[in-house]
Amino acid sequence: MTPISVPHSRVPLYLSLLVAFHTLIIISSNYLVQLPIDLFGFHSTWGAFSFPFIFLATDLTVRLIGKTQARSVIARTMVPALIASYVVSVLFHEGRFNGLDALGEFNAVVFRIAFASFVAYVLGQLMDVHVFDRVRRSTVQWWVAPAASSVFGQALDTAAFFSVAFWRSSNPFMAANWVEIAVVDYVIKLLVSLLLFVPLYGIALNAIVRFLLRSHAFDSNATPGT
């Protein structure tokens, strides 16, 4: 693919959009992880289908802006996402709206899930950034880096989240089944990432590169004396 990066003047805008996107996906996933589903006889949650979006966004960030800026997105997302996740999860605990009065009482179960998401997000995303940046520098095949970062990043993310959130949980179902759910969740996220998000990464990167090239050509033509 054509080597190109985001113009320096646009980096702050893109970083702000990425922080907002990461926060939105974390909030959505924390809500969806409370909704269990059965897939071919295995226990999982709807959160397995939403969280891979973050890895797609992170990989594009590393590719276009760099790993330092990607880590900046992670640092700026952590605390707002933790707070927002707790608030939304309390309001919609177990998939139903509980009213604003629910915020008046501390919910230890929901906070544990939100904190687990915080830990998993930080560890998983830092692993994703490290693996993606290392692999993309050592191979010319565009798909190898996002595939490798998905395998390792999502493994660490899933293990951290489910162990922190549900090991010896007060929820009997999750306490008894969290290991099975974590394994199924990882397999689903990995399949979704490799079959959908890695190709989507390639499509999105090509589209962004074409847009940046057109913008660069337009800016050059519009500059007097060029």
GROMACS .gro file of C-alpha atoms in nm, residues 24-190:
model
  167
   24LEU     CA    1  -1.860   0.480   2.263
   25ILE     CA    2  -1.753   0.123   2.182
   26ILE     CA    3  -1.643   0.057   2.541
   27ILE     CA    4  -1.975   0.183   2.678
   28SER     CA    5  -2.170  -0.023   2.425
   29SER     CA    6  -1.966  -0.336   2.495
   30ASN     CA    7  -2.004  -0.302   2.872
   31TYR     CA    8  -2.380  -0.290   2.825
   32LEU     CA    9  -2.388  -0.575   2.573
   33VAL     CA   10  -2.166  -0.802   2.784
   34GLN     CA   11  -2.453  -0.816   3.035
   35LEU     CA   12  -2.674  -0.980   2.771
   36PRO     CA   13  -2.589  -1.352   2.737
   37ILE     CA   14  -2.654  -1.551   2.420
   38ASP     CA   15  -2.619  -1.916   2.322
   39LEU     CA   16  -2.420  -1.994   2.009
   40PHE     CA   17  -2.423  -2.357   1.897
   41GLY     CA   18  -2.470  -2.467   2.256
   42PHE     CA   19  -2.197  -2.241   2.401
   43HIS     CA   20  -2.246  -1.944   2.632
   44SER     CA   21  -2.134  -1.602   2.511
   45THR     CA   22  -2.247  -1.238   2.518
   46TRP     CA   23  -2.339  -0.975   2.259
   47GLY     CA   24  -2.030  -0.779   2.358
   48ALA     CA   25  -1.819  -1.018   2.151
   49PHE     CA   26  -1.952  -0.856   1.834
   50SER     CA   27  -1.897  -0.492   1.925
   51PHE     CA   28  -1.555  -0.470   2.087
   52PRO     CA   29  -1.344  -0.566   1.779
   53PHE     CA   30  -1.429  -0.223   1.634
   54ILE     CA   31  -1.176  -0.074   1.876
   55PHE     CA   32  -0.894  -0.291   1.743
   56LEU     CA   33  -0.978  -0.184   1.388
   57ALA     CA   34  -0.961   0.183   1.490
   58THR     CA   35  -0.636   0.132   1.685
   59ASP     CA   36  -0.461  -0.044   1.397
   60LEU     CA   37  -0.559   0.233   1.156
   61THR     CA   38  -0.432   0.489   1.408
   62VAL     CA   39  -0.093   0.319   1.436
   63ARG     CA   40  -0.068   0.288   1.057
   64LEU     CA   41  -0.161   0.649   0.977
   65ILE     CA   42  -0.048   0.850   1.280
   66GLY     CA   43   0.195   0.630   1.471
   67LYS     CA   44   0.212   0.422   1.787
   68THR     CA   45   0.282   0.721   2.011
   69GLN     CA   46  -0.043   0.888   1.907
   70ALA     CA   47  -0.227   0.556   1.939
   71ARG     CA   48  -0.107   0.530   2.298
   72SER     CA   49  -0.225   0.888   2.350
   73VAL     CA   50  -0.575   0.782   2.244
   74ILE     CA   51  -0.566   0.497   2.496
   75ALA     CA   52  -0.451   0.730   2.777
   76ARG     CA   53  -0.718   0.989   2.699
   77THR     CA   54  -0.993   0.728   2.676
   78MET     CA   55  -0.930   0.531   2.996
   79VAL     CA   56  -1.087   0.744   3.268
   80PRO     CA   57  -1.383   0.891   3.071
   81ALA     CA   58  -1.469   0.542   2.949
   82LEU     CA   59  -1.454   0.399   3.302
   83ILE     CA   60  -1.689   0.667   3.439
   84ALA     CA   61  -1.929   0.658   3.144
   85SER     CA   62  -1.934   0.278   3.142
   86TYR     CA   63  -2.033   0.266   3.508
   87VAL     CA   64  -2.310   0.524   3.466
   88VAL     CA   65  -2.461   0.360   3.156
   89SER     CA   66  -2.429   0.009   3.300
   90VAL     CA   67  -2.605   0.112   3.623
   91LEU     CA   68  -2.886   0.281   3.434
   92PHE     CA   69  -2.934  -0.022   3.207
   93HIS     CA   70  -2.826  -0.303   3.437
   94GLU     CA   71  -2.922  -0.648   3.300
   95GLY     CA   72  -3.065  -0.492   2.986
   96ARG     CA   73  -3.342  -0.283   3.136
   97PHE     CA   74  -3.366   0.085   3.227
   98ASN     CA   75  -3.353   0.123   3.605
   99GLY     CA   76  -3.421   0.495   3.630
  100LEU     CA   77  -3.197   0.780   3.742
  101ASP     CA   78  -3.249   0.682   4.105
  102ALA     CA   79  -3.023   0.382   4.044
  103LEU     CA   80  -2.726   0.619   4.034
  104GLY     CA   81  -2.787   0.713   4.396
  105GLU     CA   82  -2.670   0.374   4.519
  106PHE     CA   83  -2.325   0.232   4.446
  107ASN     CA   84  -2.348  -0.090   4.242
  108ALA     CA   85  -2.045  -0.305   4.318
  109VAL     CA   86  -2.126  -0.562   4.046
  110VAL     CA   87  -2.148  -0.300   3.772
  111PHE     CA   88  -1.838  -0.117   3.897
  112ARG     CA   89  -1.643  -0.442   3.888
  113ILE     CA   90  -1.746  -0.491   3.525
  114ALA     CA   91  -1.654  -0.132   3.441
  115PHE     CA   92  -1.318  -0.164   3.617
  116ALA     CA   93  -1.252  -0.495   3.440
  117SER     CA   94  -1.323  -0.322   3.111
  118PHE     CA   95  -1.075  -0.049   3.210
  119VAL     CA   96  -0.800  -0.301   3.285
  120ALA     CA   97  -0.871  -0.510   2.976
  121TYR     CA   98  -0.886  -0.208   2.750
  122VAL     CA   99  -0.550  -0.074   2.863
  123LEU     CA  100  -0.369  -0.410   2.848
  124GLY     CA  101  -0.532  -0.527   2.526
  125GLN     CA  102  -0.483  -0.200   2.340
  126LEU     CA  103  -0.120  -0.161   2.445
  127MET     CA  104  -0.056  -0.517   2.330
  128ASP     CA  105  -0.235  -0.444   2.002
  129VAL     CA  106  -0.028  -0.130   1.939
  130HIS     CA  107   0.299  -0.309   2.021
  131VAL     CA  108   0.233  -0.615   1.805
  132PHE     CA  109   0.086  -0.419   1.514
  133ASP     CA  110   0.375  -0.172   1.501
  134ARG     CA  111   0.639  -0.445   1.534
  135VAL     CA  112   0.487  -0.672   1.268
  136ARG     CA  113   0.407  -0.401   1.013
  137ARG     CA  114   0.772  -0.293   1.014
  138SER     CA  115   0.893  -0.645   0.935
  139THR     CA  116   0.650  -0.754   0.661
  140VAL     CA  117   0.517  -0.610   0.337
  141GLN     CA  118   0.187  -0.797   0.347
  142TRP     CA  119  -0.070  -0.544   0.471
  143TRP     CA  120  -0.297  -0.801   0.639
  144VAL     CA  121  -0.035  -0.969   0.860
  145ALA     CA  122  -0.006  -0.686   1.115
  146PRO     CA  123  -0.381  -0.642   1.188
  147ALA     CA  124  -0.426  -1.020   1.200
  148ALA     CA  125  -0.138  -1.072   1.444
  149SER     CA  126  -0.239  -0.780   1.666
  150SER     CA  127  -0.595  -0.916   1.682
  151VAL     CA  128  -0.475  -1.260   1.791
  152PHE     CA  129  -0.256  -1.133   2.077
  153GLY     CA  130  -0.440  -0.813   2.170
  154GLN     CA  131  -0.780  -0.973   2.198
  155ALA     CA  132  -0.643  -1.273   2.387
  156LEU     CA  133  -0.502  -1.047   2.658
  157ASP     CA  134  -0.811  -0.824   2.656
  158THR     CA  135  -1.051  -1.117   2.696
  159ALA     CA  136  -0.850  -1.292   2.967
  160ALA     CA  137  -0.813  -0.972   3.168
  161PHE     CA  138  -1.176  -0.867   3.137
  162PHE     CA  139  -1.345  -1.194   3.231
  163SER     CA  140  -1.105  -1.284   3.512
  164VAL     CA  141  -1.134  -0.941   3.678
  165ALA     CA  142  -1.509  -0.908   3.619
  166PHE     CA  143  -1.641  -1.255   3.697
  167TRP     CA  144  -1.393  -1.466   3.895
  168ARG     CA  145  -1.585  -1.552   4.214
  169SER     CA  146  -1.858  -1.315   4.103
  170SER     CA  147  -2.174  -1.263   4.305
  171ASN     CA  148  -2.362  -1.353   3.986
  172PRO     CA  149  -2.395  -1.735   4.013
  173PHE     CA  150  -2.428  -1.790   3.638
  174MET     CA  151  -2.121  -1.582   3.546
  175ALA     CA  152  -1.919  -1.722   3.838
  176ALA     CA  153  -1.984  -2.076   3.715
  177ASN     CA  154  -1.945  -2.014   3.342
  178TRP     CA  155  -1.700  -1.725   3.297
  179VAL     CA  156  -1.414  -1.941   3.167
  180GLU     CA  157  -1.635  -2.102   2.901
  181ILE     CA  158  -1.785  -1.765   2.812
  182ALA     CA  159  -1.438  -1.608   2.789
  183VAL     CA  160  -1.310  -1.879   2.554
  184VAL     CA  161  -1.618  -1.860   2.332
  185ASP     CA  162  -1.605  -1.480   2.345
  186TYR     CA  163  -1.242  -1.484   2.230
  187VAL     CA  164  -1.311  -1.728   1.948
  188ILE     CA  165  -1.604  -1.518   1.828
  189LYS     CA  166  -1.408  -1.192   1.847
  190LEU     CA  167  -1.114  -1.351   1.669
   0.00000   0.00000   0.00000
